[in-house]
mmCIF file of C-alpha atoms in Angstrom:
data_model
loop_
_atom_site.group_PDB
_atom_site.id
_atom_site.type_symbol
_atom_site.label_atom_id
_atom_site.label_comp_id
_atom_site.label_asym_id
_atom_site.label_seq_id
_atom_site.Cartn_x
_atom_site.Cartn_y
_atom_site.Cartn_z
ATOM 1 C CA MET A 1 2.447 0.559 26.446
ATOM 2 C CA LYS A 2 -1.075 0.330 25.381
ATOM 3 C CA THR A 3 -2.202 0.173 21.667
ATOM 4 C CA PRO A 4 -3.354 4.581 21.595
ATOM 5 C CA GLU A 5 -0.167 5.401 22.853
ATOM 6 C CA LEU A 6 2.037 2.538 20.216
ATOM 7 C CA LEU A 7 -0.542 4.205 18.031
ATOM 8 C CA PHE A 8 0.620 7.582 18.249
ATOM 9 C CA TYR A 9 4.364 6.512 18.230
ATOM 10 C CA ILE A 10 4.149 4.921 15.121
ATOM 11 C CA ILE A 11 2.694 7.090 14.012
ATOM 12 C CA VAL A 12 5.572 9.991 15.686
ATOM 13 C CA GLY A 13 7.444 8.132 13.981
ATOM 14 C CA ILE A 14 5.770 7.829 10.171
ATOM 15 C CA LEU A 15 5.919 12.058 10.087
ATOM 16 C CA ILE A 16 9.561 11.711 11.777
ATOM 17 C CA PHE A 17 10.854 9.299 9.493
ATOM 18 C CA ASP A 18 9.161 10.321 6.107
ATOM 19 C CA PHE A 19 10.259 14.911 7.255
ATOM 20 C CA MET A 20 14.076 13.018 7.656
ATOM 21 C CA PHE A 21 14.500 10.689 4.938
ATOM 22 C CA ASP A 22 12.762 13.962 2.118
ATOM 23 C CA GLY A 23 14.917 16.304 3.554
ATOM 24 C CA ILE A 24 18.492 13.384 3.144
ATOM 25 C CA LEU A 25 17.206 13.310 -0.769
ATOM 26 C CA SER A 26 16.853 16.861 -1.066
ATOM 27 C CA TYR A 27 20.245 17.535 -0.280
ATOM 28 C CA LEU A 28 22.150 14.906 -1.806
ATOM 29 C CA ASN A 29 19.492 16.423 -4.801
ATOM 30 C CA ASN A 30 20.848 20.406 -4.014
ATOM 31 C CA LYS A 31 25.045 19.043 -3.561
ATOM 32 C CA ASN A 32 24.306 16.889 -7.225
ATOM 33 C CA ARG A 33 24.308 20.361 -9.016
ATOM 34 C CA THR A 34 27.519 21.417 -11.365
ATOM 35 C CA THR A 35 29.308 23.522 -13.805
ATOM 36 C CA ILE A 36 29.863 20.758 -16.094
ATOM 37 C CA LEU A 37 27.055 19.152 -18.450
ATOM 38 C CA PRO A 38 27.405 15.497 -20.435
ATOM 39 C CA GLU A 39 28.014 16.445 -23.425
ATOM 40 C CA GLU A 40 24.290 15.654 -24.681
ATOM 41 C CA LEU A 41 23.186 18.631 -22.083
ATOM 42 C CA GLN A 42 26.074 21.403 -23.662
ATOM 43 C CA GLY A 43 25.070 24.423 -25.379
ATOM 44 C CA ILE A 44 21.165 24.133 -23.636
ATOM 45 C CA TYR A 45 22.179 26.924 -20.901
ATOM 46 C CA ASP A 46 24.841 30.125 -22.160
ATOM 47 C CA ASP A 47 26.573 31.195 -18.814
ATOM 48 C CA GLU A 48 24.697 33.336 -17.475
ATOM 49 C CA THR A 49 21.603 31.883 -18.116
ATOM 50 C CA TYR A 50 23.207 28.552 -16.194
ATOM 51 C CA LYS A 51 24.144 30.544 -12.934
ATOM 52 C CA LYS A 52 20.797 31.860 -12.414
ATOM 53 C CA GLN A 53 18.646 28.104 -13.153
ATOM 54 C CA GLN A 54 21.782 26.875 -10.336
ATOM 55 C CA ASP A 55 21.198 29.957 -7.562
ATOM 56 C CA TYR A 56 17.212 29.191 -9.051
ATOM 57 C CA ASP A 57 17.272 25.658 -7.836
ATOM 58 C CA SER A 58 19.278 27.072 -4.605
ATOM 59 C CA THR A 59 16.731 29.084 -3.608
ATOM 60 C CA LYS A 60 13.923 26.425 -3.596
ATOM 61 C CA TYR A 61 16.175 23.950 -2.085
ATOM 62 C CA ARG A 62 16.149 26.073 1.088
ATOM 63 C CA PHE A 63 12.843 27.464 1.190
ATOM 64 C CA GLY A 64 11.392 24.061 0.732
ATOM 65 C CA ILE A 65 13.613 23.252 3.693
ATOM 66 C CA ILE A 66 11.680 26.209 5.732
ATOM 67 C CA THR A 67 8.056 24.882 4.963
ATOM 68 C CA SER A 68 9.210 21.355 5.474
ATOM 69 C CA ILE A 69 10.381 22.171 8.489
ATOM 70 C CA PHE A 70 7.635 24.683 9.661
ATOM 71 C CA ASN A 71 4.734 21.510 8.371
ATOM 72 C CA LEU A 72 6.408 19.201 10.716
ATOM 73 C CA CYS A 73 6.305 21.417 13.771
ATOM 74 C CA LEU A 74 2.786 22.192 12.873
ATOM 75 C CA MET A 75 1.534 18.068 12.464
ATOM 76 C CA MET A 76 3.340 17.734 16.006
ATOM 77 C CA GLY A 77 2.458 20.787 18.074
ATOM 78 C CA MET A 78 -1.528 18.958 16.265
ATOM 79 C CA LEU A 79 -0.187 15.643 18.163
ATOM 80 C CA PHE A 80 0.650 16.047 20.894
ATOM 81 C CA PHE A 81 -1.225 19.488 21.847
ATOM 82 C CA HIS A 82 -3.882 16.373 20.664
ATOM 83 C CA GLY A 83 -5.358 19.352 18.644
ATOM 84 C CA PHE A 84 -7.442 16.921 16.241
ATOM 85 C CA ALA A 85 -9.290 16.305 19.775
ATOM 86 C CA TYR A 86 -9.501 20.014 20.288
ATOM 87 C CA VAL A 87 -11.370 20.777 16.299
ATOM 88 C CA ASP A 88 -13.639 17.711 17.036
ATOM 89 C CA LYS A 89 -14.600 18.876 20.519
ATOM 90 C CA LEU A 90 -15.522 21.848 19.299
ATOM 91 C CA VAL A 91 -17.194 20.629 16.006
ATOM 92 C CA ALA A 92 -19.075 17.775 18.902
ATOM 93 C CA ASN A 93 -20.916 21.479 21.252
ATOM 94 C CA TYR A 94 -22.611 22.758 17.467
ATOM 95 C CA SER A 95 -24.035 19.534 15.994
ATOM 96 C CA THR A 96 -23.775 15.861 16.566
ATOM 97 C CA ASN A 97 -24.843 15.005 13.541
ATOM 98 C CA PRO A 98 -21.976 12.422 11.598
ATOM 99 C CA ILE A 99 -22.293 14.351 7.991
ATOM 100 C CA PHE A 100 -22.153 17.928 8.935
ATOM 101 C CA SER A 101 -20.105 17.208 12.619
ATOM 102 C CA ALA A 102 -17.626 15.490 9.582
ATOM 103 C CA LEU A 103 -17.913 18.553 7.229
ATOM 104 C CA PHE A 104 -17.859 20.825 10.082
ATOM 105 C CA PHE A 105 -13.379 19.574 11.358
ATOM 106 C CA PHE A 106 -13.005 19.304 7.918
ATOM 107 C CA GLY A 107 -13.730 22.772 6.885
ATOM 108 C CA ILE A 108 -11.948 24.548 10.320
ATOM 109 C CA LEU A 109 -8.624 22.144 9.771
ATOM 110 C CA ALA A 110 -8.650 23.287 5.182
ATOM 111 C CA VAL A 111 -9.215 26.815 5.918
ATOM 112 C CA ALA A 112 -6.453 26.859 9.201
ATOM 113 C CA MET A 113 -3.992 25.314 7.443
ATOM 114 C CA ASP A 114 -4.878 27.454 4.245
ATOM 115 C CA ILE A 115 -4.526 30.208 6.429
ATOM 116 C CA LEU A 116 -0.885 29.278 7.700
ATOM 117 C CA SER A 117 -0.095 28.256 4.929
ATOM 118 C CA MET A 118 -1.042 31.564 3.122
ATOM 119 C CA PRO A 119 2.679 33.153 3.833
ATOM 120 C CA PHE A 120 4.898 30.619 2.074
ATOM 121 C CA SER A 121 2.037 30.649 -0.755
ATOM 122 C CA LEU A 122 2.892 34.474 -1.497
ATOM 123 C CA TYR A 123 6.449 34.481 -0.717
ATOM 124 C CA SER A 124 6.982 31.792 -3.711
ATOM 125 C CA THR A 125 4.735 33.154 -6.060
ATOM 126 C CA PHE A 126 5.543 37.340 -5.661
ATOM 127 C CA VAL A 127 9.487 36.676 -4.455
ATOM 128 C CA ILE A 128 10.913 33.798 -5.456
ATOM 129 C CA GLU A 129 9.002 34.163 -8.936
ATOM 130 C CA GLU A 130 9.255 37.218 -9.258
ATOM 131 C CA ARG A 131 12.878 37.614 -8.578
ATOM 132 C CA PHE A 132 13.771 34.908 -11.198
ATOM 133 C CA GLY A 133 11.298 35.670 -13.739
ATOM 134 C CA PHE A 134 8.464 33.790 -13.696
ATOM 135 C CA ASN A 135 5.778 35.420 -12.295
ATOM 136 C CA LYS A 136 2.979 37.000 -13.842
ATOM 137 C CA THR A 137 -0.150 36.487 -11.261
ATOM 138 C CA THR A 138 -1.728 39.950 -10.085
ATOM 139 C CA ALA A 139 -3.160 39.822 -6.279
ATOM 140 C CA LYS A 140 -6.542 40.025 -8.054
ATOM 141 C CA THR A 141 -5.330 36.652 -9.846
ATOM 142 C CA TYR A 142 -4.408 35.702 -6.822
ATOM 143 C CA ILE A 143 -7.246 36.470 -4.005
ATOM 144 C CA MET A 144 -9.300 35.304 -7.314
ATOM 145 C CA ASP A 145 -7.899 31.968 -7.590
ATOM 146 C CA LYS A 146 -8.204 31.347 -3.453
ATOM 147 C CA ILE A 147 -12.175 32.772 -4.073
ATOM 148 C CA LYS A 148 -12.749 29.679 -6.776
ATOM 149 C CA GLY A 149 -10.717 27.177 -5.090
ATOM 150 C CA LEU A 150 -12.559 28.292 -2.319
ATOM 151 C CA PHE A 151 -15.565 27.592 -3.656
ATOM 152 C CA ILE A 152 -15.380 24.623 -5.687
ATOM 153 C CA GLY A 153 -13.125 22.775 -2.556
ATOM 154 C CA VAL A 154 -16.646 23.334 -0.431
ATOM 155 C CA ILE A 155 -18.891 21.802 -3.837
ATOM 156 C CA LEU A 156 -16.822 18.761 -4.527
ATOM 157 C CA GLY A 157 -15.419 17.891 -1.995
ATOM 158 C CA GLY A 158 -18.066 18.657 1.121
ATOM 159 C CA GLY A 159 -20.144 16.932 -2.053
ATOM 160 C CA LEU A 160 -17.221 13.313 -1.386
ATOM 161 C CA LEU A 161 -16.777 13.633 2.557
ATOM 162 C CA THR A 162 -21.469 14.673 2.591
ATOM 163 C CA LEU A 163 -21.559 10.807 0.885
ATOM 164 C CA PHE A 164 -18.574 9.077 2.596
ATOM 165 C CA VAL A 165 -20.378 9.980 5.680
ATOM 166 C CA TRP A 166 -23.294 9.470 4.886
ATOM 167 C CA PHE A 167 -22.580 5.422 3.358
ATOM 168 C CA TYR A 168 -20.819 4.686 6.691
ATOM 169 C CA GLU A 169 -23.834 5.964 8.263
ATOM 170 C CA ILE A 170 -25.709 3.850 6.266
ATOM 171 C CA ALA A 171 -24.336 0.680 5.492
ATOM 172 C CA GLY A 172 -21.248 0.019 8.127
ATOM 173 C CA SER A 173 -18.527 -1.492 7.115
ATOM 174 C CA TYR A 174 -19.401 -2.044 3.875
ATOM 175 C CA PHE A 175 -19.389 1.895 3.345
ATOM 176 C CA TRP A 176 -16.348 1.467 1.431
ATOM 177 C CA LEU A 177 -18.480 -0.475 -1.565
ATOM 178 C CA TYR A 178 -20.526 2.791 -2.207
ATOM 179 C CA ALA A 179 -17.707 5.501 -1.509
ATOM 180 C CA TRP A 180 -15.187 3.441 -4.420
ATOM 181 C CA GLY A 181 -18.477 3.249 -6.579
ATOM 182 C CA ALA A 182 -18.626 6.998 -5.733
ATOM 183 C CA ILE A 183 -15.409 8.002 -6.498
ATOM 184 C CA SER A 184 -14.197 5.951 -9.165
ATOM 185 C CA LEU A 185 -17.086 7.258 -11.086
ATOM 186 C CA PHE A 186 -15.788 10.904 -10.205
ATOM 187 C CA MET A 187 -12.387 10.519 -11.175
ATOM 188 C CA ILE A 188 -13.711 9.161 -14.356
ATOM 189 C CA LEU A 189 -16.726 12.606 -14.220
ATOM 190 C CA MET A 190 -12.701 14.729 -14.121
ATOM 191 C CA SER A 191 -10.778 12.989 -16.969
ATOM 192 C CA MET A 192 -13.437 13.819 -19.346
ATOM 193 C CA PHE A 193 -15.230 17.120 -18.070
ATOM 194 C CA TYR A 194 -12.418 19.267 -16.485
ATOM 195 C CA SER A 195 -11.229 20.775 -19.503
ATOM 196 C CA SER A 196 -14.642 21.505 -19.772
ATOM 197 C CA VAL A 197 -15.156 22.226 -16.490
ATOM 198 C CA ILE A 198 -13.276 23.099 -14.148
ATOM 199 C CA LEU A 199 -10.001 24.506 -15.818
ATOM 200 C CA PRO A 200 -12.445 27.664 -17.340
ATOM 201 C CA LEU A 201 -13.449 28.918 -13.840
ATOM 202 C CA PHE A 202 -9.077 29.697 -13.898
ATOM 203 C CA ASN A 203 -7.784 29.956 -16.817
ATOM 204 C CA LYS A 204 -8.798 31.242 -21.163
ATOM 205 C CA LEU A 205 -8.464 28.436 -22.940
ATOM 206 C CA MET A 206 -8.649 29.989 -27.268
ATOM 207 C CA PRO A 207 -9.050 26.467 -30.026
ATOM 208 C CA LEU A 208 -5.970 27.271 -32.319
ATOM 209 C CA GLU A 209 -6.799 30.083 -35.265
ATOM 210 C CA GLU A 210 -6.840 28.981 -38.299
ATOM 211 C CA GLY A 211 -2.875 28.835 -39.779
ATOM 212 C CA GLU A 212 -0.134 27.018 -40.449
ATOM 213 C CA LEU A 213 0.516 26.136 -37.413
ATOM 214 C CA ARG A 214 -2.896 24.420 -37.244
ATOM 215 C CA THR A 215 -3.064 23.033 -40.686
ATOM 216 C CA ASP A 216 0.225 21.236 -39.509
ATOM 217 C CA ILE A 217 -0.901 19.883 -36.896
ATOM 218 C CA GLU A 218 -4.167 18.286 -39.176
ATOM 219 C CA ALA A 219 -1.533 16.455 -41.224
ATOM 220 C CA TYR A 220 0.070 15.200 -38.474
ATOM 221 C CA CYS A 221 -3.252 13.783 -37.054
ATOM 222 C CA ASN A 222 -4.683 13.456 -39.880
ATOM 223 C CA LYS A 223 -2.187 10.721 -40.947
ATOM 224 C CA VAL A 224 -1.745 8.697 -37.164
ATOM 225 C CA GLY A 225 -5.943 8.746 -37.157
ATOM 226 C CA PHE A 226 -5.936 11.017 -34.307
ATOM 227 C CA LYS A 227 -9.426 12.600 -33.790
ATOM 228 C CA LEU A 228 -8.763 15.976 -33.324
ATOM 229 C CA LYS A 229 -11.236 17.943 -31.906
ATOM 230 C CA ASN A 230 -10.645 19.596 -29.144
ATOM 231 C CA LEU A 231 -7.537 21.669 -28.898
ATOM 232 C CA PHE A 232 -6.710 24.475 -27.147
ATOM 233 C CA ILE A 233 -4.764 27.205 -26.544
ATOM 234 C CA MET A 234 -5.241 27.660 -22.850
ATOM 235 C CA ASP A 235 -3.300 31.419 -21.165
ATOM 236 C CA GLY A 236 -0.800 30.570 -18.844
ATOM 237 C CA SER A 237 1.318 33.698 -18.704
ATOM 238 C CA LYS A 238 -1.623 34.143 -16.940
ATOM 239 C CA ARG A 239 0.337 33.437 -13.972
ATOM 240 C CA SER A 240 3.762 32.181 -15.502
ATOM 241 C CA ASN A 241 6.261 32.478 -18.049
ATOM 242 C CA LYS A 242 6.792 28.803 -17.570
ATOM 243 C CA ALA A 243 5.588 27.138 -20.316
ATOM 244 C CA ASN A 244 4.357 23.070 -20.909
ATOM 245 C CA ALA A 245 1.183 20.831 -22.151
ATOM 246 C CA PHE A 246 -0.595 18.242 -21.511
ATOM 247 C CA PHE A 247 -3.786 16.123 -22.695
ATOM 248 C CA THR A 248 -6.949 14.724 -20.722
ATOM 249 C CA GLY A 249 -10.757 12.991 -21.552
ATOM 250 C CA LEU A 250 -11.627 9.884 -23.293
ATOM 251 C CA GLY A 251 -13.698 9.383 -26.324
ATOM 252 C CA SER A 252 -14.779 12.326 -27.738
ATOM 253 C CA ARG A 253 -13.920 14.138 -24.695
ATOM 254 C CA LYS A 254 -9.875 14.130 -25.461
ATOM 255 C CA THR A 255 -8.036 17.285 -25.730
ATOM 256 C CA ILE A 256 -5.147 18.534 -26.384
ATOM 257 C CA VAL A 257 -4.116 22.613 -24.432
ATOM 258 C CA LEU A 258 -0.912 24.333 -25.836
ATOM 259 C CA PHE A 259 -0.124 26.571 -22.808
ATOM 260 C CA ASP A 260 -0.120 30.294 -24.423
ATOM 261 C CA THR A 261 4.340 30.191 -23.792
ATOM 262 C CA LEU A 262 4.554 27.823 -25.371
ATOM 263 C CA VAL A 263 3.220 28.568 -28.459
ATOM 264 C CA ASN A 264 5.193 31.630 -28.523
ATOM 265 C CA ASN A 265 8.290 29.959 -28.324
ATOM 266 C CA HIS A 266 8.593 27.233 -29.995
ATOM 267 C CA THR A 267 8.509 26.529 -33.830
ATOM 268 C CA LYS A 268 6.404 24.883 -35.744
ATOM 269 C CA ASP A 269 7.530 21.261 -35.916
ATOM 270 C CA GLU A 270 8.929 21.766 -32.091
ATOM 271 C CA LEU A 271 5.291 21.968 -31.339
ATOM 272 C CA VAL A 272 3.812 19.729 -33.250
ATOM 273 C CA ALA A 273 5.845 17.530 -31.823
ATOM 274 C CA VAL A 274 5.190 17.701 -29.179
ATOM 275 C CA LEU A 275 1.756 17.730 -29.621
ATOM 276 C CA ALA A 276 2.770 14.246 -31.042
ATOM 277 C CA HIS A 277 3.843 13.780 -27.570
ATOM 278 C CA GLU A 278 0.495 13.716 -26.116
ATOM 279 C CA VAL A 279 -1.321 12.195 -29.020
ATOM 280 C CA GLY A 280 1.345 9.163 -27.933
ATOM 281 C CA HIS A 281 -0.613 9.362 -24.169
ATOM 282 C CA TYR A 282 -4.006 9.020 -26.074
ATOM 283 C CA LYS A 283 -2.772 6.116 -28.937
ATOM 284 C CA LYS A 284 -0.749 4.320 -25.534
ATOM 285 C CA LYS A 285 -4.117 4.468 -23.734
ATOM 286 C CA HIS A 286 -2.164 5.832 -21.094
ATOM 287 C CA THR A 287 -4.831 8.447 -19.490
ATOM 288 C CA LEU A 288 -7.517 5.336 -19.060
ATOM 289 C CA TYR A 289 -5.158 3.033 -17.901
ATOM 290 C CA SER A 290 -3.881 5.302 -15.095
ATOM 291 C CA ILE A 291 -7.395 5.614 -14.405
ATOM 292 C CA PHE A 292 -8.125 2.093 -13.486
ATOM 293 C CA ILE A 293 -4.706 1.815 -11.818
ATOM 294 C CA SER A 294 -5.827 4.812 -9.318
ATOM 295 C CA VAL A 295 -9.538 3.329 -9.199
ATOM 296 C CA ALA A 296 -8.549 -0.359 -8.025
ATOM 297 C CA GLN A 297 -6.146 2.142 -6.028
ATOM 298 C CA MET A 298 -8.731 4.323 -3.932
ATOM 299 C CA GLY A 299 -10.096 0.413 -3.477
ATOM 300 C CA VAL A 300 -8.138 -0.583 -1.483
ATOM 301 C CA PHE A 301 -7.567 2.270 0.890
ATOM 302 C CA LEU A 302 -10.954 2.677 0.873
ATOM 303 C CA TYR A 303 -11.631 -1.393 2.285
ATOM 304 C CA LEU A 304 -8.575 -0.808 4.292
ATOM 305 C CA LEU A 305 -10.281 2.425 5.886
ATOM 306 C CA SER A 306 -13.700 0.444 6.421
ATOM 307 C CA TRP A 307 -11.721 -1.818 8.792
ATOM 308 C CA LEU A 308 -9.770 0.035 10.446
ATOM 309 C CA ILE A 309 -12.031 3.524 10.756
ATOM 310 C CA GLY A 310 -14.261 2.528 13.962
ATOM 311 C CA ASN A 311 -11.503 1.765 15.872
ATOM 312 C CA ALA A 312 -11.034 3.014 19.528
ATOM 313 C CA ASP A 313 -7.570 2.798 19.220
ATOM 314 C CA LEU A 314 -6.992 4.693 15.834
ATOM 315 C CA SER A 315 -9.675 7.369 18.118
ATOM 316 C CA SER A 316 -7.676 7.181 21.304
ATOM 317 C CA ALA A 317 -4.607 7.873 19.626
ATOM 318 C CA LEU A 318 -5.178 11.124 18.805
ATOM 319 C CA GLY A 319 -6.792 11.814 22.239
ATOM 320 C CA VAL A 320 -10.556 11.335 21.361
ATOM 321 C CA ASP A 321 -12.279 8.883 23.200
ATOM 322 C CA HIS A 322 -14.875 8.262 21.541
ATOM 323 C CA PRO A 323 -14.436 7.510 17.422
ATOM 324 C CA SER A 324 -15.757 9.653 14.804
ATOM 325 C CA PHE A 325 -15.960 9.522 10.984
ATOM 326 C CA GLN A 326 -13.470 12.655 11.060
ATOM 327 C CA ILE A 327 -10.838 10.652 13.058
ATOM 328 C CA GLY A 328 -11.210 8.357 12.796
ATOM 329 C CA LEU A 329 -9.868 9.553 8.585
ATOM 330 C CA VAL A 330 -7.547 11.733 10.061
ATOM 331 C CA ALA A 331 -5.543 8.357 11.428
ATOM 332 C CA PHE A 332 -5.971 6.267 9.028
ATOM 333 C CA GLY A 333 -4.109 8.738 6.628
ATOM 334 C CA LEU A 334 -1.136 9.204 9.205
ATOM 335 C CA LEU A 335 -1.091 5.273 9.153
ATOM 336 C CA ILE A 336 -1.198 4.796 5.534
ATOM 337 C CA SER A 337 1.746 7.843 4.219
ATOM 338 C CA PRO A 338 4.068 4.127 3.973
ATOM 339 C CA VAL A 339 2.360 2.432 1.946
ATOM 340 C CA SER A 340 1.261 5.334 -0.154
ATOM 341 C CA PHE A 341 4.699 6.488 -0.675
ATOM 342 C CA ILE A 342 5.441 2.599 -1.505
ATOM 343 C CA LEU A 343 2.833 3.459 -3.808
ATOM 344 C CA SER A 344 3.815 7.020 -5.314
ATOM 345 C CA ILE A 345 7.283 5.039 -5.791
ATOM 346 C CA PHE A 346 5.314 3.188 -8.406
ATOM 347 C CA PHE A 347 3.416 5.612 -10.023
ATOM 348 C CA ASN A 348 6.663 7.190 -10.624
ATOM 349 C CA LEU A 349 8.153 4.297 -12.308
ATOM 350 C CA LEU A 350 4.821 4.104 -14.206
ATOM 351 C CA SER A 351 4.488 6.950 -15.325
ATOM 352 C CA ARG A 352 8.069 7.658 -16.716
ATOM 353 C CA LYS A 353 8.253 4.279 -18.578
ATOM 354 C CA ASN A 354 5.023 6.413 -20.393
ATOM 355 C CA GLU A 355 7.144 9.281 -20.794
ATOM 356 C CA TYR A 356 9.421 6.999 -23.078
ATOM 357 C CA GLU A 357 6.769 5.549 -24.962
ATOM 358 C CA ALA A 358 4.802 8.857 -25.610
ATOM 359 C CA ASP A 359 8.786 10.280 -26.749
ATOM 360 C CA ALA A 360 8.897 7.384 -29.186
ATOM 361 C CA TYR A 361 5.769 7.864 -30.367
ATOM 362 C CA ALA A 362 6.843 10.755 -31.369
ATOM 363 C CA ALA A 363 9.943 10.263 -32.718
ATOM 364 C CA GLU A 364 8.899 7.399 -35.142
ATOM 365 C CA THR A 365 5.882 10.035 -36.246
ATOM 366 C CA PHE A 366 6.942 13.183 -36.815
ATOM 367 C CA LYS A 367 11.054 14.076 -35.714
ATOM 368 C CA GLY A 368 12.325 12.863 -32.860
ATOM 369 C CA ALA A 369 14.789 16.237 -33.394
ATOM 370 C CA ALA A 370 12.488 17.997 -33.040
ATOM 371 C CA LEU A 371 11.263 17.063 -29.943
ATOM 372 C CA ALA A 372 14.059 16.762 -28.523
ATOM 373 C CA ASP A 373 14.963 20.631 -29.339
ATOM 374 C CA ALA A 374 11.215 21.288 -27.879
ATOM 375 C CA LEU A 375 12.610 19.987 -24.581
ATOM 376 C CA LYS A 376 16.163 21.553 -24.702
ATOM 377 C CA LYS A 377 13.722 24.807 -24.493
ATOM 378 C CA LEU A 378 11.278 23.798 -22.721
ATOM 379 C CA SER A 379 13.723 22.512 -19.908
ATOM 380 C CA LYS A 380 15.474 26.530 -20.790
ATOM 381 C CA ASN A 381 12.584 28.353 -20.728
ATOM 382 C CA ASN A 382 11.664 26.831 -16.528
ATOM 383 C CA LEU A 383 15.423 26.944 -15.606
ATOM 384 C CA SER A 384 15.090 23.057 -15.102
ATOM 385 C CA ASN A 385 17.384 21.386 -12.956
ATOM 386 C CA LEU A 386 19.512 19.934 -15.470
ATOM 387 C CA THR A 387 21.657 16.966 -13.103
ATOM 388 C CA PRO A 388 19.233 15.671 -9.983
ATOM 389 C CA HIS A 389 20.621 13.523 -8.385
ATOM 390 C CA PRO A 390 19.603 10.138 -9.258
ATOM 391 C CA LEU A 391 17.727 8.687 -5.912
ATOM 392 C CA TYR A 392 15.865 12.530 -6.459
ATOM 393 C CA VAL A 393 14.623 11.381 -10.221
ATOM 394 C CA PHE A 394 13.769 7.943 -8.103
ATOM 395 C CA PHE A 395 11.472 8.583 -5.441
ATOM 396 C CA HIS A 396 9.536 12.480 -7.006
ATOM 397 C CA TYR A 397 10.045 12.709 -10.850
ATOM 398 C CA SER A 398 6.667 11.547 -12.546
ATOM 399 C CA HIS A 399 9.323 12.434 -15.729
ATOM 400 C CA PRO A 400 12.562 10.997 -16.773
ATOM 401 C CA THR A 401 15.337 13.840 -16.922
ATOM 402 C CA LEU A 402 15.450 16.169 -19.853
ATOM 403 C CA LEU A 403 19.759 13.866 -19.956
ATOM 404 C CA GLN A 404 17.325 9.814 -19.978
ATOM 405 C CA ARG A 405 14.871 11.397 -22.397
ATOM 406 C CA LEU A 406 17.280 12.912 -25.247
ATOM 407 C CA LEU A 407 19.935 9.712 -24.948
ATOM 408 C CA ALA A 408 16.219 7.540 -26.101
ATOM 409 C CA LEU A 409 15.061 9.680 -28.365
ATOM 410 C CA ASN A 410 18.931 9.531 -29.580
ATOM 411 C CA LYS A 411 18.669 6.065 -29.446
ATOM 412 C CA LYS A 412 15.933 5.519 -31.196
ATOM 413 C CA ASN A 413 16.929 8.453 -34.629
ATOM 414 C CA GLY A 414 20.667 5.706 -34.437
#
């Protein structure tokens, strides 16, 4: 068997294995649902709400099977019928400039994928989420999100791709160093300015108004020595009834965002506890460490890419006779997916560890019981699965399960 043919079947094998492995995990997770909850989780759901949660989880599972099969069939079609080669040839008929060729190539794929995936997105949003009382997205908001997402993709994605190809043309195999520097800078800037540049394009951010909640939050921040200038309420209810909160930014740009759905459904103590959890992420330097690790990972990937992107056998595996940047990038992405999967396990382990630490910080500096109540209420309002399968958690969860977090908090309080 020739090398290109071997590489082709390796890619096909990777895709099939990934589909089957994820399918088995999802099946185990689906079968792990139970009507009998551990003592620590008793009382979170009443019988009617718990039945609704089980139905919601089951519906998402069945829909996930359909989308996974569709995506696998689509990718297999692109591979066996040389779809990537066809798009590459189509682009070559209009431009031989390497930058324009790469932009057109990935632009065509992105638009085609968006069109093909749109029915699934619409069904998920306007049927499933609507049926279970979560969806607040209007047709206008959905369309505007698509337009804004396209705009950001063209500006940011197209800009980075242009830089990558240009670096490749001027620096050859050393392009990865230039690309690494550019994307590292981009990641840092995105962490610093996401909440002030990107997020406002989609949501309104309002400073938390004066009142008892702000007074309690400011008192807590002064107590732990956390200078918080940017505390916002986001109109998450514009799209969904689900609630959340997150921390972003570095240094003076650090920002905490609370969904309005969170503020409306929780007590002051619960909200301060949630904020204390987010402060814990900053105090424990989780955001900073995550950026460093991501930058290091990107450097390794780009170095490997610099060795393989011009490989003729790799391009031939996708049906292209002459190597090109875009075909090499696609083939590399498919081949490297097992490494990405293994790294995702590490990142999930690290993320879960960080969540435990942030919970412990909130319990130490505020009230662990209030955080536990907030977590229970969040799980109920979001119809979260309270009994996921341990293997599914290990491979897919970035946060510990509710039960794990409650047990850790009880141990900390005890």
